[in-house]
PDB file of C-alpha atoms and ligand atoms in Angstrom:
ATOM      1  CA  UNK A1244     -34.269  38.367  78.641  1.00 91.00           C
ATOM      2  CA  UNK A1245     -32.091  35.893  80.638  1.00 97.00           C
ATOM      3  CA  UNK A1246     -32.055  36.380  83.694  1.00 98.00           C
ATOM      4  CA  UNK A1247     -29.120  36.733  86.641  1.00 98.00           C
ATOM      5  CA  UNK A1248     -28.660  36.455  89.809  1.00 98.00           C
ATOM      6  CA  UNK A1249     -25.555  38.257  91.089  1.00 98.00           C
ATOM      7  CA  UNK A1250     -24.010  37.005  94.397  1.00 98.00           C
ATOM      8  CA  UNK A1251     -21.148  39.676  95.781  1.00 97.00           C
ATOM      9  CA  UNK A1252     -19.790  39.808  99.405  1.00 95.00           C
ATOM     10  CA  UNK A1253     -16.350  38.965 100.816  1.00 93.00           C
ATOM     11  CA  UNK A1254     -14.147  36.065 100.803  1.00 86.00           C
ATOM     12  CA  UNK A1255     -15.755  33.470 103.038  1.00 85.00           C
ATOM     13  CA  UNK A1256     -19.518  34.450 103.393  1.00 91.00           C
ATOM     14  CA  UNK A1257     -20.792  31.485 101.693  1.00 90.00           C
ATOM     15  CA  UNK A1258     -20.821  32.564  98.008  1.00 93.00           C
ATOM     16  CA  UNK A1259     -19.407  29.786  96.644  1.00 91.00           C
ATOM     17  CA  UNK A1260     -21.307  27.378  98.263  1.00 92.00           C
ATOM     18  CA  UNK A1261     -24.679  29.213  98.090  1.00 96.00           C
ATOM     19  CA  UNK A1262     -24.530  29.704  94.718  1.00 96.00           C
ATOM     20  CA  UNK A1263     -23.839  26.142  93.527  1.00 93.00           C
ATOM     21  CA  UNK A1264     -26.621  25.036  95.471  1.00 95.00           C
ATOM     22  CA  UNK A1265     -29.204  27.597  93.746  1.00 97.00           C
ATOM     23  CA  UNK A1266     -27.806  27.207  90.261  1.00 95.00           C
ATOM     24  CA  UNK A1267     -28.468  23.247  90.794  1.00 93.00           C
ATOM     25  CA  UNK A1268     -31.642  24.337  91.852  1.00 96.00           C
ATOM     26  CA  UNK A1269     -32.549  26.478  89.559  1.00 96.00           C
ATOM     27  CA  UNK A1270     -30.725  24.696  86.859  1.00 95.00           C
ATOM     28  CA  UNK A1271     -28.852  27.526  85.578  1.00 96.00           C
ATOM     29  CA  UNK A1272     -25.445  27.998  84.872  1.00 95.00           C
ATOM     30  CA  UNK A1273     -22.923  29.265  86.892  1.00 96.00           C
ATOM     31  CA  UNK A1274     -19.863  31.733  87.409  1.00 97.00           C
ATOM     32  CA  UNK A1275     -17.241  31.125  89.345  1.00 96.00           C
ATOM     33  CA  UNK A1276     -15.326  34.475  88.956  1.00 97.00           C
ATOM     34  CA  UNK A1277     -13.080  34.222  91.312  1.00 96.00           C
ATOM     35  CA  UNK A1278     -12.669  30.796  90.084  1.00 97.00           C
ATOM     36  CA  UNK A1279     -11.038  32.897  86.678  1.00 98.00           C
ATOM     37  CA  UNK A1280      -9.146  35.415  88.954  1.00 98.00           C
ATOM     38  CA  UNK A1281      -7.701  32.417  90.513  1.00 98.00           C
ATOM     39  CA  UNK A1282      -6.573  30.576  87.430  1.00 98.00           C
ATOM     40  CA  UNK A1283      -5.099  33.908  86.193  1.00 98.00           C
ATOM     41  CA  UNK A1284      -2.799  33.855  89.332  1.00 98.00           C
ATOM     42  CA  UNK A1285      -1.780  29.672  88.591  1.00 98.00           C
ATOM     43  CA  UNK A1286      -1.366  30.325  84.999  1.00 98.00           C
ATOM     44  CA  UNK A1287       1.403  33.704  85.999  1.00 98.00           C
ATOM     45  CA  UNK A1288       3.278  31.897  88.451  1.00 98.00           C
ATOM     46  CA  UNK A1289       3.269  28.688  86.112  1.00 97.00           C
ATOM     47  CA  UNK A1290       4.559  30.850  83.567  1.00 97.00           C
ATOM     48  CA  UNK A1291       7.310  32.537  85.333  1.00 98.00           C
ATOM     49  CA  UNK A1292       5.301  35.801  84.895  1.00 98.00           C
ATOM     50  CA  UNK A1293       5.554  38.452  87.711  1.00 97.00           C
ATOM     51  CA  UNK A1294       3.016  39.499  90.287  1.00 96.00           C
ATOM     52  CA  UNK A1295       3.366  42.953  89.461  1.00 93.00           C
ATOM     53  CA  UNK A1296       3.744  42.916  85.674  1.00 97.00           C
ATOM     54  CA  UNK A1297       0.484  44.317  84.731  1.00 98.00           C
ATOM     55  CA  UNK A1298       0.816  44.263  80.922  1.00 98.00           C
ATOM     56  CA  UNK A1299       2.005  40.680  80.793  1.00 98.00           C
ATOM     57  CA  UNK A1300      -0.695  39.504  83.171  1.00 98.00           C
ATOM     58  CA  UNK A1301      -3.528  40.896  81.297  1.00 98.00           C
ATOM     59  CA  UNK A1302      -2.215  38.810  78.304  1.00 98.00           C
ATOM     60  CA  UNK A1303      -2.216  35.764  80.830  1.00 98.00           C
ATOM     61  CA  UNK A1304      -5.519  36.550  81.321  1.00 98.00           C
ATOM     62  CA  UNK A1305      -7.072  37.098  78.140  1.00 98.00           C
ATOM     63  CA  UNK A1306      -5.376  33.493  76.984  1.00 97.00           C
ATOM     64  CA  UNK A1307      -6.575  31.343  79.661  1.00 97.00           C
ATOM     65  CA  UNK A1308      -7.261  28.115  78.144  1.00 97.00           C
ATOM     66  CA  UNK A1309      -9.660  26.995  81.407  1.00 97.00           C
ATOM     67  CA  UNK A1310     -12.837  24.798  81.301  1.00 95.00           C
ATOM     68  CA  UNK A1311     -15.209  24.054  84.028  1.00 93.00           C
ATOM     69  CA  UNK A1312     -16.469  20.422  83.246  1.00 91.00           C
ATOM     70  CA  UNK A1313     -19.671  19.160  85.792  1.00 80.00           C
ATOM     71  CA  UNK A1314     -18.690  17.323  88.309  1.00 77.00           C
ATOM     72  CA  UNK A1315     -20.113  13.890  89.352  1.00 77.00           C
ATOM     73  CA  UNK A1316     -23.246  13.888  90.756  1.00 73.00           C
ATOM     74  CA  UNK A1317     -23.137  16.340  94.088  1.00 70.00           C
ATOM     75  CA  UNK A1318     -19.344  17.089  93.200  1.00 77.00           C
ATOM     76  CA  UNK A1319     -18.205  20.147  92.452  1.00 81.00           C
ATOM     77  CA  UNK A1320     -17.218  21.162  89.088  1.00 87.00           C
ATOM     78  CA  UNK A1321     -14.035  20.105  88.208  1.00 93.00           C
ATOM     79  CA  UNK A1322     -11.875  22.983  86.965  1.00 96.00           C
ATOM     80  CA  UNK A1323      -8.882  22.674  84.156  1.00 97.00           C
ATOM     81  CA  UNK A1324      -6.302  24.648  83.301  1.00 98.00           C
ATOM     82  CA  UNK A1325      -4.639  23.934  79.963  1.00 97.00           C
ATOM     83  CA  UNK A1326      -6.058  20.246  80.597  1.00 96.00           C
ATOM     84  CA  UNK A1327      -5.381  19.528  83.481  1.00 97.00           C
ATOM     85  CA  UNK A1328      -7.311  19.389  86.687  1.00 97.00           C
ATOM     86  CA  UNK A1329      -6.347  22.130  89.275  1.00 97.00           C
ATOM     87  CA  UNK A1330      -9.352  22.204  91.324  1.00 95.00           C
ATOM     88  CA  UNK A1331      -6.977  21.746  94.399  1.00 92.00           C
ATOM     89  CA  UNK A1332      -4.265  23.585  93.513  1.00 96.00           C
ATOM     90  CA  UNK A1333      -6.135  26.727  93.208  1.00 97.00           C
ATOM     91  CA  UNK A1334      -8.482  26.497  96.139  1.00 90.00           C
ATOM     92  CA  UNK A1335      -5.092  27.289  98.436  1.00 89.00           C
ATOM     93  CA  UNK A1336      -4.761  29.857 100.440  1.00 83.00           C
ATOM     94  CA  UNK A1337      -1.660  31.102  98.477  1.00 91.00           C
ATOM     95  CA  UNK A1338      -3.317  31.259  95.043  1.00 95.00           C
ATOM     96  CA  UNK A1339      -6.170  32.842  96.974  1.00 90.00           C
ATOM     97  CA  UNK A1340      -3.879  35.933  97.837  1.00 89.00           C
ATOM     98  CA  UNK A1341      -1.928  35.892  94.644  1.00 95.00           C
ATOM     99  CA  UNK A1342      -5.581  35.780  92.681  1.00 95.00           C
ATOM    100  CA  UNK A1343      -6.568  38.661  95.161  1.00 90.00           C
ATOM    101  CA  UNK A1344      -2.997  40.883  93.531  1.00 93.00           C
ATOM    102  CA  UNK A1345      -3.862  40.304  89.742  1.00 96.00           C
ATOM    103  CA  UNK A1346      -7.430  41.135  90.773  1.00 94.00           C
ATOM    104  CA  UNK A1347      -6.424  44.664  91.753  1.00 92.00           C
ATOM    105  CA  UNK A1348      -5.361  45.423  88.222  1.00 96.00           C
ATOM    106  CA  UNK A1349      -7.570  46.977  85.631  1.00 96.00           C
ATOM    107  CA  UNK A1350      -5.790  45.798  82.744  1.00 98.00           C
ATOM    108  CA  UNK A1351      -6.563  41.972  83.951  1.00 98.00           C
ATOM    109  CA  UNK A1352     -10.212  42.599  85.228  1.00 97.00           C
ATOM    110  CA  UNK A1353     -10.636  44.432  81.393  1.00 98.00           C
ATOM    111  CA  UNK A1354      -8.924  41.336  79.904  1.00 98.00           C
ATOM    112  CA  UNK A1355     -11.993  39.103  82.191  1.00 98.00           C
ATOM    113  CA  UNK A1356     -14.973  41.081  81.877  1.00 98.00           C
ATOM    114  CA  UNK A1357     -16.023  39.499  77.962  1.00 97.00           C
ATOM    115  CA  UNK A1358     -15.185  35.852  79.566  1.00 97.00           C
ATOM    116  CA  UNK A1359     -17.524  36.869  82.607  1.00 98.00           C
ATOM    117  CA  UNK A1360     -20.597  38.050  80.184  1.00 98.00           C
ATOM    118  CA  UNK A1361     -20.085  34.957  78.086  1.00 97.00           C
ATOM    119  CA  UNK A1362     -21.433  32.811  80.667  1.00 97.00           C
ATOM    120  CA  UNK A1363     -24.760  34.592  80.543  1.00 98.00           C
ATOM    121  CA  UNK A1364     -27.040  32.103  78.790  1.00 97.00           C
ATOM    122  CA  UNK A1365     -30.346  30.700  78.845  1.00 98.00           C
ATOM    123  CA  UNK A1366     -31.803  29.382  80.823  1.00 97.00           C
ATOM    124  CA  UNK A1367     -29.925  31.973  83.419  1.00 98.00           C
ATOM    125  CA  UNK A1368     -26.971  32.670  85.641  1.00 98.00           C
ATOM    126  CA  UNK A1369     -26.058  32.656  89.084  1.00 98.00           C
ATOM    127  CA  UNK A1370     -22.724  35.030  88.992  1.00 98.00           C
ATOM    128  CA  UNK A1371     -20.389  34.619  92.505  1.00 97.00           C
ATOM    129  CA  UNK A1372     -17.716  37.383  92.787  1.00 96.00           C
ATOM    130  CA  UNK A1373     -17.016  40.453  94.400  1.00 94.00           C
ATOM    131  CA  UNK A1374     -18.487  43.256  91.087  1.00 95.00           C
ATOM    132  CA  UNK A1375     -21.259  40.944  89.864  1.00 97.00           C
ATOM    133  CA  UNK A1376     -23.858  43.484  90.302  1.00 97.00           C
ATOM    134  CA  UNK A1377     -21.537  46.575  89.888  1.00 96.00           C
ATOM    135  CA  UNK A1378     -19.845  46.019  86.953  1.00 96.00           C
ATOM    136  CA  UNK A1379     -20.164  42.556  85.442  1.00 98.00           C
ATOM    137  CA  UNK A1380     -23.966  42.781  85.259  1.00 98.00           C
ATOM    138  CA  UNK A1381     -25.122  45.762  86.232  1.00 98.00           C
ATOM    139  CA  UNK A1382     -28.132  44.990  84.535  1.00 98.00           C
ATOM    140  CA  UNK A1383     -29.114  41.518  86.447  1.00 98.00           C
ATOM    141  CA  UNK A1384     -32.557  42.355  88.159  1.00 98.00           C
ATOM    142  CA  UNK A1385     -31.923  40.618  91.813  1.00 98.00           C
ATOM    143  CA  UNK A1386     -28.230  41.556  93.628  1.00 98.00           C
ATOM    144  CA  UNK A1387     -27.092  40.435  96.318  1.00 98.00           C
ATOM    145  CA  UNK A1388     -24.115  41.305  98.656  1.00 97.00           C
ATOM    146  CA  UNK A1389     -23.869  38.352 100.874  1.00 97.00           C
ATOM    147  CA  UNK A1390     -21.394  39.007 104.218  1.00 95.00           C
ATOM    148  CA  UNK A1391     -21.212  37.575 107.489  1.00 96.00           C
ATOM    149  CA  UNK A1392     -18.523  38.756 110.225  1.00 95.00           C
ATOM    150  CA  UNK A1393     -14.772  38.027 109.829  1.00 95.00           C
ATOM    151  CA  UNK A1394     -14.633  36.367 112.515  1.00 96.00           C
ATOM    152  CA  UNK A1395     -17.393  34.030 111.817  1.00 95.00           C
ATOM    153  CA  UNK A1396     -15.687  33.344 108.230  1.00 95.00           C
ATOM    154  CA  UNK A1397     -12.418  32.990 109.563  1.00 95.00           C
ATOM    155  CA  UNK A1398     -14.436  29.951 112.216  1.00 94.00           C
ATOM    156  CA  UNK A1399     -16.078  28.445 108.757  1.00 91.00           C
ATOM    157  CA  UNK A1400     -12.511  28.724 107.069  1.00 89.00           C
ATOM    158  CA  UNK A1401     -10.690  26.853 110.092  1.00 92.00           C
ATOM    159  CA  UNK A1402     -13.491  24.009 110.037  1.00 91.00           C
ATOM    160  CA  UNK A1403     -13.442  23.280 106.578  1.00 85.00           C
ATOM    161  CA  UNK A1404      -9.810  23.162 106.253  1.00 85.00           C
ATOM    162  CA  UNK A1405      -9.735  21.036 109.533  1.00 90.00           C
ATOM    163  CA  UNK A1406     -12.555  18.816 108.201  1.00 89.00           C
ATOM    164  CA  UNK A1407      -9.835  18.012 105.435  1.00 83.00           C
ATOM    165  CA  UNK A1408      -7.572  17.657 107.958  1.00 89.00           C
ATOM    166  CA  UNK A1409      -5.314  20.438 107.414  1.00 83.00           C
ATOM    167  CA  UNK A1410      -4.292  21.975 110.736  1.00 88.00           C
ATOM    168  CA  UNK A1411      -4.201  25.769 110.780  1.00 89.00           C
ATOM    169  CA  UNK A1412      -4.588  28.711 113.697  1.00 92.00           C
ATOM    170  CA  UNK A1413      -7.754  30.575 113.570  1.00 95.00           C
ATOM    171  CA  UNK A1414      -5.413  33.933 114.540  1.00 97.00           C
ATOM    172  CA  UNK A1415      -3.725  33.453 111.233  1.00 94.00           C
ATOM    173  CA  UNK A1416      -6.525  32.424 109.092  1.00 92.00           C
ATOM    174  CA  UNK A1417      -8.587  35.798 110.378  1.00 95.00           C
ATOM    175  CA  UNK A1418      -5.610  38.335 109.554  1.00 94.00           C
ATOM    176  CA  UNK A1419      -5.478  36.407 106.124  1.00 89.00           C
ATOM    177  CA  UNK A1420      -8.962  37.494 106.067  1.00 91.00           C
ATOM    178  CA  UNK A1421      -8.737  40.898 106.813  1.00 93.00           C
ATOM    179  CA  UNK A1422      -6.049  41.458 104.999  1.00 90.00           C
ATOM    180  CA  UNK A1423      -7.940  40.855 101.718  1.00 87.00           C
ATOM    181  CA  UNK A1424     -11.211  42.255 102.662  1.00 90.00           C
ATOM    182  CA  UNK A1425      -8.752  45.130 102.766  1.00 91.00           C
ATOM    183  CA  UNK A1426      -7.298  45.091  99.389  1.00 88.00           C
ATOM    184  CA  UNK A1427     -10.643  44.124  97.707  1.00 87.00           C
ATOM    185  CA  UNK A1428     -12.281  46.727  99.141  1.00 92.00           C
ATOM    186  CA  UNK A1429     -10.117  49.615  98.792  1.00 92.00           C
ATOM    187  CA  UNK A1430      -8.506  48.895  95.414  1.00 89.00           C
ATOM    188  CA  UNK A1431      -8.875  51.479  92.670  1.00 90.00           C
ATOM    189  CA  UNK A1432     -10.604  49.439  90.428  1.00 90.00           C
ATOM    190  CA  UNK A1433     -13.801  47.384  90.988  1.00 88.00           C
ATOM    191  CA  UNK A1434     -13.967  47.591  94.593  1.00 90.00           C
ATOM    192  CA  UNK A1435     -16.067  45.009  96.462  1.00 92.00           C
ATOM    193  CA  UNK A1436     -19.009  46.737  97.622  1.00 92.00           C
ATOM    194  CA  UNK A1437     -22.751  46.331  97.232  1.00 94.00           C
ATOM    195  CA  UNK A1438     -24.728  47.394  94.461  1.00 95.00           C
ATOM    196  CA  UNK A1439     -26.616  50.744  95.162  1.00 95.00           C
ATOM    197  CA  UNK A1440     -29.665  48.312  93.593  1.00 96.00           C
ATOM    198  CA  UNK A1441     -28.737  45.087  95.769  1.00 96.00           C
ATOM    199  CA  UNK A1442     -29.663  43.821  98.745  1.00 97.00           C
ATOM    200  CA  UNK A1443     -27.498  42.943 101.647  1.00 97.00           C
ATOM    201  CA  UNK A1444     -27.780  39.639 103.482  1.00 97.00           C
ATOM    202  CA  UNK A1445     -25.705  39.035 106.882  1.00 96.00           C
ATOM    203  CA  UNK A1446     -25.324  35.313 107.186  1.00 94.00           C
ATOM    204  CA  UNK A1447     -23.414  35.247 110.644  1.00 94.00           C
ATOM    205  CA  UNK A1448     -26.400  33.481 112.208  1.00 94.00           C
ATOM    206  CA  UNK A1449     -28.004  31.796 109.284  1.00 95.00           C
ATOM    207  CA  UNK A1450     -27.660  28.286 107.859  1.00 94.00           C
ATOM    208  CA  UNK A1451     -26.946  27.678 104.396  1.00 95.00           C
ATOM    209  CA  UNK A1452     -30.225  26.247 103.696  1.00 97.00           C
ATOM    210  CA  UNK A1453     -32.264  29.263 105.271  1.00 97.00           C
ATOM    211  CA  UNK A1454     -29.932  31.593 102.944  1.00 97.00           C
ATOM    212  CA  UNK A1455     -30.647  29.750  99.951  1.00 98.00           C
ATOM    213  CA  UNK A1456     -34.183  29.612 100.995  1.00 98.00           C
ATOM    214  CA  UNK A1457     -34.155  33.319 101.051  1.00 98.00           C
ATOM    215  CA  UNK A1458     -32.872  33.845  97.812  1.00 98.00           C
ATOM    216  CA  UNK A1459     -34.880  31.502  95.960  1.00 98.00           C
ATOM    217  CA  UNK A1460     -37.667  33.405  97.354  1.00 98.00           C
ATOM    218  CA  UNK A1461     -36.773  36.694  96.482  1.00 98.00           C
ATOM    219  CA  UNK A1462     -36.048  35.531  92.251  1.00 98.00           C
ATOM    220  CA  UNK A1463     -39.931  34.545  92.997  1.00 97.00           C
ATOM    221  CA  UNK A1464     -41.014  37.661  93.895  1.00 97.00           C
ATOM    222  CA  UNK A1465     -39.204  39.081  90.818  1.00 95.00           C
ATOM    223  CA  UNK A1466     -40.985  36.308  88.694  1.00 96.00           C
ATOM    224  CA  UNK A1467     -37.365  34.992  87.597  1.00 96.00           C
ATOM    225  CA  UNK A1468     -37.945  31.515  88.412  1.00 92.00           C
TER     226      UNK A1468
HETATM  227  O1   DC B 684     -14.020  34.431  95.596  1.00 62.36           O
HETATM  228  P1   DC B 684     -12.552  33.990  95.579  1.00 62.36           P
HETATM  229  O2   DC B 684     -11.938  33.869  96.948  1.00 62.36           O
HETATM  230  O3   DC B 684     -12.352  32.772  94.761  1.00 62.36           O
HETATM  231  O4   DC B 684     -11.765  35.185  94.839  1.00 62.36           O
HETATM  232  C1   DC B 684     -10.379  35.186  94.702  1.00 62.36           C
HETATM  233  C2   DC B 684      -9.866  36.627  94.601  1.00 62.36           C
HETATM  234  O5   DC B 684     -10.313  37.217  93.374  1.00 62.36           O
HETATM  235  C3   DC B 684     -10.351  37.540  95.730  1.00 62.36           C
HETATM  236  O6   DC B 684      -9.251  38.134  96.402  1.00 62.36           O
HETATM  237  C4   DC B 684     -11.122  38.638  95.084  1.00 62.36           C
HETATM  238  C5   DC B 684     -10.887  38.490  93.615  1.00 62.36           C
HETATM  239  N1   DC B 684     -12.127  38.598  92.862  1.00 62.36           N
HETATM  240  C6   DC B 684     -12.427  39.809  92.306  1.00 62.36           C
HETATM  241  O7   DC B 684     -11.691  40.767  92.478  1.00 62.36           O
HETATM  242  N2   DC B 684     -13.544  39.960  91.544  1.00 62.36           N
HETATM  243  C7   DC B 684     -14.385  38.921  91.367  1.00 62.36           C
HETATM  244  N3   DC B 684     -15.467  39.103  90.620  1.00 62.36           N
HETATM  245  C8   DC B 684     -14.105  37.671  91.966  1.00 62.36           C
HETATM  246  C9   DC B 684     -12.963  37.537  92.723  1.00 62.36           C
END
């Protein structure tokens, strides 16, 4: 059995981060979904194809010629789109929202879901999204729905686009936030919430290292690592 550990919450609560650092750890692979969600969105508007062309997006979807290549040492993986780098380009806040539309379409997530299960291999996984644990791997025997208060991610959001040096309003960057929370959450299909088998984590008042901690801890107690 290879085993996965699924890592669902909102935008903002650390997955991303989190789960590079126990996958490195661990030295297991690791999913990005959002990552393909993302390049789904880059690839349609690249294309010329429409937000709200369902049919046409799902084919986007299922042809996404991506790669995730390691990075250097302590970089992050470097991801490509039809050969070329876009690890920037879809990290911005506008791909974020347009990758948060196609995601609200069944036809794409269907199109996704193979892609996603593909990337479970030995020696295990460490899957970041928002239906990890309730749909992508509803088998993977330790979930968890990582959150932390909007305002609190909106704070880490405004500090690590300042810290790049990108000037933005914390007012703005929170309504962004709420906004999706909102459409993740109440879309039709695959709606971000935890697994009735996972286990919530609120990282408002915890460091990354004391969350990463925690995890590791618990795959010990299930005898995954
Ligand atoms: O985690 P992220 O910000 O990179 O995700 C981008 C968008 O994709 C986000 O609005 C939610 C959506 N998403 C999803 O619906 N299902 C996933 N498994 C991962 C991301």
């Amino acid at each position: 059995m290879i085993p996965v550990i699924t890592l669902d919450g909102p935008g903002g609560a650390g997955k991303g981060t989190i789960s590079q650092i126990i996958a490195g750890r661990l030295g297991w692979h690791l999913l990005d979904s959002g990552a393909l969600y993302r390049l789904t969105a880059l690839a349609a508007e690249r294309h010329g194809v429409a937000f709200d062309d369902e049919a046409a997006l799902a084919d986007v979807a299922r042809q996404l010629d991506v790669a995730f290549l390691p990075g250097e040492e302590n970089e992050p993986v470097r991801v490509m789109l039809e050969g070329e780098e876009v690890s920037k380009e879809i990290r911005t806040e506008s791909c974020g929202n347009n990758a948060s539309k196609v995601a609200a379409l069944n036809a794409v997530r269907d199109a996704l879901l193979q892609r996603q299960r593909d990337f479970k291999q030995a020696p295990g996984v460490v899957a970041d999204g928002r239906d990890m644990g309730t749909v992508v791997f509803t088998e993977a025997p330790l979930k968890i729905y990582l959150t932390a208060s909007a305002e609190e991610r909106a704070n880490r959001r405004v500090k690590q686009l300042q810290d790049k040096g990108i000037d933005v309003k914390f007012q703005a960057i929170l309504s962004e936030i709420q906004t999706r929370d909102e459409r993740d959450m109440n879309r039709a299909v695959a709606p971000l919430k935890p697994a009735d088998d996972g286990i919530t984590l609120d990282t408002t008042d915890m460091s990354i290292p004391e969350v990463v901690n925690h995890i590791i801890d618990l795959a010990r107690e299930r005898s995954l690592v």
